[in-house]
PDB file of C-alpha atoms (C1' of nucleotides) in Angstrom:
ATOM      1  CA  MET A   1       0.000   0.000   0.000  1.00 31.00           C
ATOM      2  CA  ILE A   2       1.380   3.320  -1.058  1.00 36.00           C
ATOM      3  CA  ASP A   3       0.926   6.164   1.301  1.00 50.00           C
ATOM      4  CA  GLU A   4       0.594   9.888   0.987  1.00 64.00           C
ATOM      5  CA  ASN A   5       4.286  10.336   1.697  1.00 66.00           C
ATOM      6  CA  LEU A   6       5.092   8.585  -1.520  1.00 62.00           C
ATOM      7  CA  PHE A   7       2.563  10.702  -3.321  1.00 67.00           C
ATOM      8  CA  MET A   8       4.193  13.838  -2.008  1.00 72.00           C
ATOM      9  CA  SER A   9       7.592  12.396  -2.772  1.00 69.00           C
ATOM     10  CA  TYR A  10       6.676  11.980  -6.397  1.00 65.00           C
ATOM     11  CA  ALA A  11       5.002  15.349  -6.434  1.00 72.00           C
ATOM     12  CA  SER A  12       8.089  17.035  -5.051  1.00 74.00           C
ATOM     13  CA  GLN A  13      10.369  15.251  -7.487  1.00 67.00           C
ATOM     14  CA  MET A  14       8.165  16.644 -10.192  1.00 69.00           C
ATOM     15  CA  GLY A  15       8.080  20.032  -8.594  1.00 76.00           C
ATOM     16  CA  ILE A  16       4.324  19.889  -8.692  1.00 78.00           C
ATOM     17  CA  PHE A  17       3.752  21.593  -5.396  1.00 77.00           C
ATOM     18  CA  PRO A  18       5.951  24.050  -3.560  1.00 74.00           C
ATOM     19  CA  SER A  19       7.640  22.589  -0.517  1.00 73.00           C
ATOM     20  CA  HIS A  20       5.494  24.395   1.990  1.00 72.00           C
ATOM     21  CA  ILE A  21       2.416  22.591   0.770  1.00 72.00           C
ATOM     22  CA  SER A  22       1.809  19.391   2.631  1.00 71.00           C
ATOM     23  CA  PHE A  23      -0.469  16.610   1.593  1.00 68.00           C
ATOM     24  CA  SER A  24      -3.038  17.397   4.237  1.00 67.00           C
ATOM     25  CA  SER A  25      -3.012  21.084   3.425  1.00 60.00           C
ATOM     26  CA  LEU A  26      -3.966  20.613  -0.168  1.00 56.00           C
ATOM     27  CA  PRO A  27      -7.244  22.460  -0.103  1.00 46.00           C
ATOM     28  CA  SER A  28      -9.152  20.515  -2.655  1.00 43.00           C
ATOM     29  CA  ILE A  29      -8.100  17.058  -1.701  1.00 43.00           C
ATOM     30  CA  SER A  30     -10.632  15.806   0.745  1.00 33.00           C
ATOM     31  CA  ALA A  31     -11.615  12.345   1.762  1.00 28.00           C
ATOM     32  CA  ALA A  32     -12.977  10.411  -1.135  1.00 28.00           C
ATOM     33  CA  ASP A  33     -13.246   7.057  -2.734  1.00 25.00           C
ATOM     34  CA  VAL A  34     -10.391   5.057  -4.013  1.00 25.00           C
ATOM     35  CA  ILE A  35     -10.944   3.875  -7.502  1.00 26.00           C
ATOM     36  CA  ALA A  36     -10.042   0.342  -8.297  1.00 24.00           C
ATOM     37  CA  ALA A  37      -7.008  -0.210 -10.413  1.00 25.00           C
ATOM     38  CA  PRO A  38      -8.012  -1.471 -13.826  1.00 26.00           C
ATOM     39  CA  THR A  39      -6.595  -4.810 -14.768  1.00 24.00           C
ATOM     40  CA  LEU A  40      -4.111  -3.579 -17.295  1.00 27.00           C
ATOM     41  CA  SER A  41      -0.944  -5.541 -17.596  1.00 26.00           C
ATOM     42  CA  ASP A  42       1.368  -2.680 -18.304  1.00 31.00           C
ATOM     43  CA  ARG A  43       0.048  -0.102 -15.954  1.00 36.00           C
ATOM     44  CA  LEU A  44      -0.284   0.429 -12.306  1.00 36.00           C
ATOM     45  CA  LEU A  45      -2.550   2.775 -10.521  1.00 39.00           C
ATOM     46  CA  MET A  46      -0.951   3.574  -7.250  1.00 41.00           C
ATOM     47  CA  ASP A  47      -3.378   3.615  -4.420  1.00 37.00           C
ATOM     48  CA  PHE A  48      -2.600   6.272  -1.883  1.00 39.00           C
ATOM     49  CA  GLY A  49      -5.297   5.161   0.462  1.00 34.00           C
ATOM     50  CA  GLY A  50      -7.256   8.289  -0.162  1.00 35.00           C
ATOM     51  CA  PRO A  51      -8.687  10.248  -3.007  1.00 36.00           C
ATOM     52  CA  GLN A  52      -5.475  10.205  -4.982  1.00 38.00           C
ATOM     53  CA  ILE A  53      -4.383   7.833  -7.641  1.00 42.00           C
ATOM     54  CA  LEU A  54      -1.049   8.080  -9.311  1.00 45.00           C
ATOM     55  CA  SER A  55      -0.925   6.337 -12.613  1.00 43.00           C
ATOM     56  CA  LEU A  56       2.363   4.835 -13.634  1.00 42.00           C
ATOM     57  CA  GLN A  57       3.374   3.027 -16.724  1.00 38.00           C
ATOM     58  CA  ARG A  58       5.682   0.059 -16.787  1.00 34.00           C
ATOM     59  CA  SER A  59       8.793   1.156 -18.576  1.00 32.00           C
ATOM     60  CA  SER A  60      10.056  -1.182 -21.247  1.00 30.00           C
ATOM     61  CA  ALA A  61      13.390   0.600 -21.134  1.00 30.00           C
ATOM     62  CA  ASN A  62      13.658  -0.441 -17.530  1.00 28.00           C
ATOM     63  CA  HIS A  63      13.071  -4.083 -18.219  1.00 26.00           C
ATOM     64  CA  GLY A  64       9.605  -4.040 -16.900  1.00 28.00           C
ATOM     65  CA  ALA A  65      10.341  -2.257 -13.691  1.00 29.00           C
ATOM     66  CA  TRP A  66       7.710   0.173 -12.651  1.00 31.00           C
ATOM     67  CA  GLY A  67       8.788   3.493 -13.981  1.00 33.00           C
ATOM     68  CA  GLY A  68       9.203   6.670 -12.077  1.00 33.00           C
ATOM     69  CA  ILE A  69       7.323   9.837 -12.513  1.00 32.00           C
ATOM     70  CA  SER A  70       8.462  10.274 -16.064  1.00 30.00           C
ATOM     71  CA  ASP A  71       6.332   7.319 -16.946  1.00 32.00           C
ATOM     72  CA  CYS A  72       3.103   8.715 -15.682  1.00 35.00           C
ATOM     73  CA  MET A  73       0.134   8.181 -17.866  1.00 35.00           C
ATOM     74  CA  ASN A  74      -2.904  10.208 -18.436  1.00 33.00           C
ATOM     75  CA  MET A  75      -6.173   8.944 -17.111  1.00 32.00           C
ATOM     76  CA  LYS A  76      -9.612   9.306 -18.490  1.00 29.00           C
ATOM     77  CA  SER A  77     -13.052   8.096 -17.658  1.00 27.00           C
ATOM     78  CA  GLY A  78     -13.192   4.376 -17.590  1.00 27.00           C
ATOM     79  CA  GLY A  79      -9.535   3.804 -17.111  1.00 29.00           C
ATOM     80  CA  VAL A  80      -6.228   4.973 -18.439  1.00 32.00           C
ATOM     81  CA  ASP A  81      -5.797   6.986 -21.544  1.00 32.00           C
ATOM     82  CA  ASP A  82      -3.000   6.070 -23.896  1.00 31.00           C
ATOM     83  CA  LEU A  83      -1.818   9.535 -24.734  1.00 29.00           C
ATOM     84  CA  VAL A  84       1.785   8.579 -24.828  1.00 31.00           C
ATOM     85  CA  THR A  85       3.588   5.341 -24.347  1.00 31.00           C
ATOM     86  CA  ASN A  86       7.071   4.015 -24.090  1.00 31.00           C
ATOM     87  CA  SER A  87       6.320   0.866 -25.990  1.00 30.00           C
ATOM     88  CA  THR A  88       8.517   0.359 -29.000  1.00 28.00           C
ATOM     89  CA  SER A  89       5.530  -0.200 -31.213  1.00 28.00           C
ATOM     90  CA  LYS A  90       4.495   3.347 -30.699  1.00 29.00           C
ATOM     91  CA  ARG A  91       7.910   4.921 -30.741  1.00 28.00           C
ATOM     92  CA  LYS A  92       6.852   7.144 -33.592  1.00 29.00           C
ATOM     93  CA  ILE A  93       4.879   9.225 -31.168  1.00 30.00           C
ATOM     94  CA  ILE A  94       8.188  10.607 -29.957  1.00 32.00           C
ATOM     95  CA  LYS A  95       8.595  12.861 -32.913  1.00 32.00           C
ATOM     96  CA  GLY A  96       6.781  16.125 -32.872  1.00 34.00           C
ATOM     97  CA  ARG A  97       6.216  18.811 -30.377  1.00 35.00           C
ATOM     98  CA  ARG A  98       5.731  16.685 -27.313  1.00 40.00           C
ATOM     99  CA  ASN A  99       8.836  15.352 -25.780  1.00 44.00           C
ATOM    100  CA  LEU A 100       8.660  11.905 -24.291  1.00 45.00           C
ATOM    101  CA  ARG A 101      11.114  13.105 -21.700  1.00 48.00           C
ATOM    102  CA  ASP A 102       8.587  15.526 -20.330  1.00 59.00           C
ATOM    103  CA  PRO A 103       7.625  13.995 -17.036  1.00 64.00           C
ATOM    104  CA  ARG A 104       3.987  13.662 -16.275  1.00 67.00           C
ATOM    105  CA  PHE A 105       2.193  13.491 -13.033  1.00 71.00           C
ATOM    106  CA  CYS A 106      -1.429  12.631 -12.925  1.00 71.00           C
ATOM    107  CA  PHE A 107      -3.817  12.253 -10.053  1.00 73.00           C
ATOM    108  CA  LYS A 108      -7.470  12.129  -9.387  1.00 71.00           C
ATOM    109  CA  THR A 109      -9.276  13.813  -6.577  1.00 74.00           C
ATOM    110  CA  MET A 110     -12.775  14.407  -5.439  1.00 72.00           C
ATOM    111  CA  SER A 111     -13.136  18.134  -5.356  1.00 73.00           C
ATOM    112  CA  ASP A 112     -15.601  20.901  -6.038  1.00 73.00           C
ATOM    113  CA  VAL A 113     -12.916  23.210  -7.287  1.00 74.00           C
ATOM    114  CA  ASP A 114     -11.274  22.469 -10.586  1.00 75.00           C
ATOM    115  CA  ILE A 115      -8.041  24.326 -10.024  1.00 76.00           C
ATOM    116  CA  LEU A 116      -6.345  23.485  -6.803  1.00 75.00           C
ATOM    117  CA  ASP A 117      -3.909  25.974  -5.416  1.00 76.00           C
ATOM    118  CA  ASP A 118      -0.571  24.402  -6.215  1.00 80.00           C
ATOM    119  CA  GLY A 119       1.550  27.478  -5.692  1.00 82.00           C
ATOM    120  CA  TYR A 120       2.123  28.231  -9.332  1.00 87.00           C
ATOM    121  CA  LYS A 121       0.492  30.747 -11.592  1.00 90.00           C
ATOM    122  CA  TRP A 122      -1.318  29.398 -14.622  1.00 93.00           C
ATOM    123  CA  ARG A 123      -2.869  30.872 -17.708  1.00 95.00           C
ATOM    124  CA  LYS A 124      -5.611  29.053 -19.489  1.00 96.00           C
ATOM    125  CA  TYR A 125      -4.966  28.622 -23.179  1.00 95.00           C
ATOM    126  CA  GLY A 126      -7.640  26.275 -24.335  1.00 95.00           C
ATOM    127  CA  GLN A 127     -10.677  24.243 -23.553  1.00 94.00           C
ATOM    128  CA  LYS A 128     -11.991  21.265 -25.404  1.00 92.00           C
ATOM    129  CA  ILE A 129     -14.722  18.716 -25.202  1.00 90.00           C
ATOM    130  CA  VAL A 130     -13.034  15.447 -25.863  1.00 83.00           C
ATOM    131  CA  LYS A 131     -14.802  12.386 -27.090  1.00 79.00           C
ATOM    132  CA  ASN A 132     -16.737  10.369 -24.561  1.00 72.00           C
ATOM    133  CA  THR A 133     -16.611  13.060 -21.979  1.00 75.00           C
ATOM    134  CA  LEU A 134     -19.472  15.403 -21.352  1.00 80.00           C
ATOM    135  CA  LEU A 135     -17.398  17.929 -19.505  1.00 86.00           C
ATOM    136  CA  PRO A 136     -14.699  20.017 -21.145  1.00 90.00           C
ATOM    137  CA  ARG A 137     -11.003  19.589 -20.556  1.00 91.00           C
ATOM    138  CA  SER A 138      -9.098  22.756 -19.758  1.00 94.00           C
ATOM    139  CA  TYR A 139      -5.522  23.483 -20.744  1.00 94.00           C
ATOM    140  CA  TYR A 140      -3.201  25.650 -18.685  1.00 95.00           C
ATOM    141  CA  ARG A 141       0.358  26.811 -19.042  1.00 94.00           C
ATOM    142  CA  CYS A 142       2.705  28.169 -16.437  1.00 93.00           C
ATOM    143  CA  THR A 143       2.833  31.937 -16.820  1.00 91.00           C
ATOM    144  CA  ARG A 144       6.543  32.193 -16.182  1.00 89.00           C
ATOM    145  CA  ASP A 145       8.652  33.064 -19.202  1.00 85.00           C
ATOM    146  CA  ASN A 146      10.610  30.177 -20.610  1.00 84.00           C
ATOM    147  CA  CYS A 147       8.743  27.740 -18.410  1.00 88.00           C
ATOM    148  CA  SER A 148       6.816  25.324 -20.535  1.00 85.00           C
ATOM    149  CA  VAL A 149       5.033  23.385 -17.850  1.00 89.00           C
ATOM    150  CA  LYS A 150       1.459  22.623 -18.720  1.00 90.00           C
ATOM    151  CA  LYS A 151      -1.405  21.056 -16.959  1.00 90.00           C
ATOM    152  CA  ARG A 152      -4.842  19.981 -17.919  1.00 87.00           C
ATOM    153  CA  VAL A 153      -7.883  19.509 -15.813  1.00 89.00           C
ATOM    154  CA  GLU A 154     -11.008  17.559 -16.497  1.00 87.00           C
ATOM    155  CA  ARG A 155     -13.898  16.030 -14.685  1.00 86.00           C
ATOM    156  CA  LEU A 156     -15.074  12.518 -15.202  1.00 80.00           C
ATOM    157  CA  ALA A 157     -18.285  12.091 -17.112  1.00 78.00           C
ATOM    158  CA  ASP A 158     -19.413   9.177 -14.980  1.00 75.00           C
ATOM    159  CA  ASP A 159     -18.619  10.930 -11.751  1.00 76.00           C
ATOM    160  CA  PRO A 160     -18.445  14.709 -12.069  1.00 81.00           C
ATOM    161  CA  ARG A 161     -17.243  14.950  -8.496  1.00 78.00           C
ATOM    162  CA  MET A 162     -13.920  13.559  -9.612  1.00 77.00           C
ATOM    163  CA  VAL A 163     -11.261  15.807 -11.055  1.00 82.00           C
ATOM    164  CA  ILE A 164      -8.229  14.586 -12.918  1.00 80.00           C
ATOM    165  CA  THR A 165      -5.247  16.890 -13.001  1.00 83.00           C
ATOM    166  CA  THR A 166      -2.304  16.109 -15.223  1.00 81.00           C
ATOM    167  CA  TYR A 167       0.957  18.003 -15.003  1.00 82.00           C
ATOM    168  CA  GLU A 168       3.441  17.836 -17.813  1.00 81.00           C
ATOM    169  CA  GLY A 169       6.982  19.121 -17.719  1.00 79.00           C
ATOM    170  CA  ARG A 170       9.198  20.476 -15.033  1.00 80.00           C
ATOM    171  CA  HIS A 171       9.285  24.032 -13.784  1.00 84.00           C
ATOM    172  CA  VAL A 172      12.497  25.914 -14.452  1.00 79.00           C
ATOM    173  CA  HIS A 173      11.925  28.138 -11.456  1.00 81.00           C
ATOM    174  CA  SER A 174      10.605  28.090  -7.942  1.00 74.00           C
ATOM    175  CA  PRO A 175       6.934  28.478  -7.253  1.00 74.00           C
ATOM    176  CA  SER A 176       5.532  31.929  -7.134  1.00 67.00           C
ATOM    177  CA  HIS A 177       2.064  32.233  -5.905  1.00 51.00           C
ATOM    178  CA  HIS A 178       1.566  35.852  -5.071  1.00 47.00           C
ATOM    179  CA  HIS A 179       4.304  37.450  -7.061  1.00 44.00           C
ATOM    180  CA  GLN A 180       6.466  36.718 -10.024  1.00 41.00           C
ATOM    181  CA  ASP A 181       9.971  35.966  -8.980  1.00 44.00           C
TER     182      ASP A 181
ATOM    183  C1'  DC B   1      -4.859  49.132 -19.130  1.00 91.02           C
ATOM    184  C1'  DG B   2      -2.236  44.922 -18.697  1.00 91.02           C
ATOM    185  C1'  DA B   3      -3.376  40.202 -17.710  1.00 91.02           C
ATOM    186  C1'  DT B   4      -6.339  36.470 -18.351  1.00 91.02           C
ATOM    187  C1'  DT B   5     -10.268  33.968 -20.301  1.00 91.02           C
ATOM    188  C1'  DT B   6     -13.183  32.686 -24.005  1.00 91.02           C
ATOM    189  C1'  DT B   7     -13.959  30.367 -28.090  1.00 91.02           C
ATOM    190  C1'  DG B   8     -13.796  29.174 -32.928  1.00 91.02           C
ATOM    191  C1'  DA B   9     -10.115  28.437 -36.159  1.00 91.02           C
ATOM    192  C1'  DC B  10      -6.280  25.999 -37.177  1.00 91.02           C
ATOM    193  C1'  DC B  11      -2.970  22.224 -37.264  1.00 91.02           C
ATOM    194  C1'  DG B  12      -0.695  17.798 -37.243  1.00 91.02           C
ATOM    195  C1'  DG B  13      -0.958  12.867 -36.211  1.00 91.02           C
ATOM    196  C1'  DC B  14      -3.218   8.814 -37.009  1.00 91.02           C
ATOM    197  C1'  DG B  15      -6.628   5.345 -38.752  1.00 91.02           C
ATOM    198  C1'  DC B  16      -9.308   4.075 -42.405  1.00 91.02           C
TER     199       DC B  16
ATOM    200  C1'  DG C   1      -5.786  11.236 -49.292  1.00 91.02           C
ATOM    201  C1'  DC C   2      -9.519  12.444 -46.050  1.00 91.02           C
ATOM    202  C1'  DG C   3     -11.710  13.104 -41.903  1.00 91.02           C
ATOM    203  C1'  DC C   4     -11.658  12.676 -36.987  1.00 91.02           C
ATOM    204  C1'  DC C   5      -9.663  14.059 -32.823  1.00 91.02           C
ATOM    205  C1'  DG C   6      -6.885  16.182 -29.296  1.00 91.02           C
ATOM    206  C1'  DG C   7      -4.007  20.083 -28.645  1.00 91.02           C
ATOM    207  C1'  DT C   8      -2.847  24.950 -29.535  1.00 91.02           C
ATOM    208  C1'  DC C   9      -3.369  29.674 -31.355  1.00 91.02           C
ATOM    209  C1'  DA C  10      -5.041  34.093 -31.209  1.00 91.02           C
ATOM    210  C1'  DA C  11      -8.333  37.808 -31.483  1.00 91.02           C
ATOM    211  C1'  DA C  12     -11.911  39.573 -29.019  1.00 91.02           C
ATOM    212  C1'  DA C  13     -14.044  39.903 -24.662  1.00 91.02           C
ATOM    213  C1'  DT C  14     -13.634  40.179 -19.928  1.00 91.02           C
ATOM    214  C1'  DC C  15     -11.437  40.884 -15.525  1.00 91.02           C
ATOM    215  C1'  DG C  16      -9.166  43.275 -11.664  1.00 91.02           C
TER     216       DG C  16
END
DNA sequence: CGATTTTGACCGGCGC
DNA sequence: GCGCCGGTCAAAATCG
């Protein structure tokens, strides 16, 4: 059983939250259900014993060892969404704008607020209704110059109480909530 | 009035 | 190719 310390460990490795934010102080993460891990051979949904699920992908480059945060997958209603994969059969995905190296961190919470206060400043740059989801997915980018970290937020169609937040990339600066710098 | 959001257009990858 | 789909752009609207 993975605990919240591991969750925060991954989150801090990713630079998702500033250091002063503790697991219990995350405003929008309240007690909630734990979703069952889907029976997918190459993926693992880490159960944090609370509302959070961290989705990891088994890394083929690591000989089947469970990958670190850079192997995070994106989740969607009904399971895990194959947005990017390390499998050799889909290597071609690597080309193009998105860099496979960009680490991803994805978790699911039950929350009324879509955007939890993670200590960074974000600017919305898009919104889209994706197939099979009633609710729109929102796209955000870190407002800091030269920082290309993005995140997207969406609610599950089958349970609108659930919010999935996916971070992509690593900040090139320290968090700045109330001021730039 | 600068920063941010809104929202349709646009674009590139992928499957047929 | 062509069309679908997810992601991004950007101009106008809105916000603080």
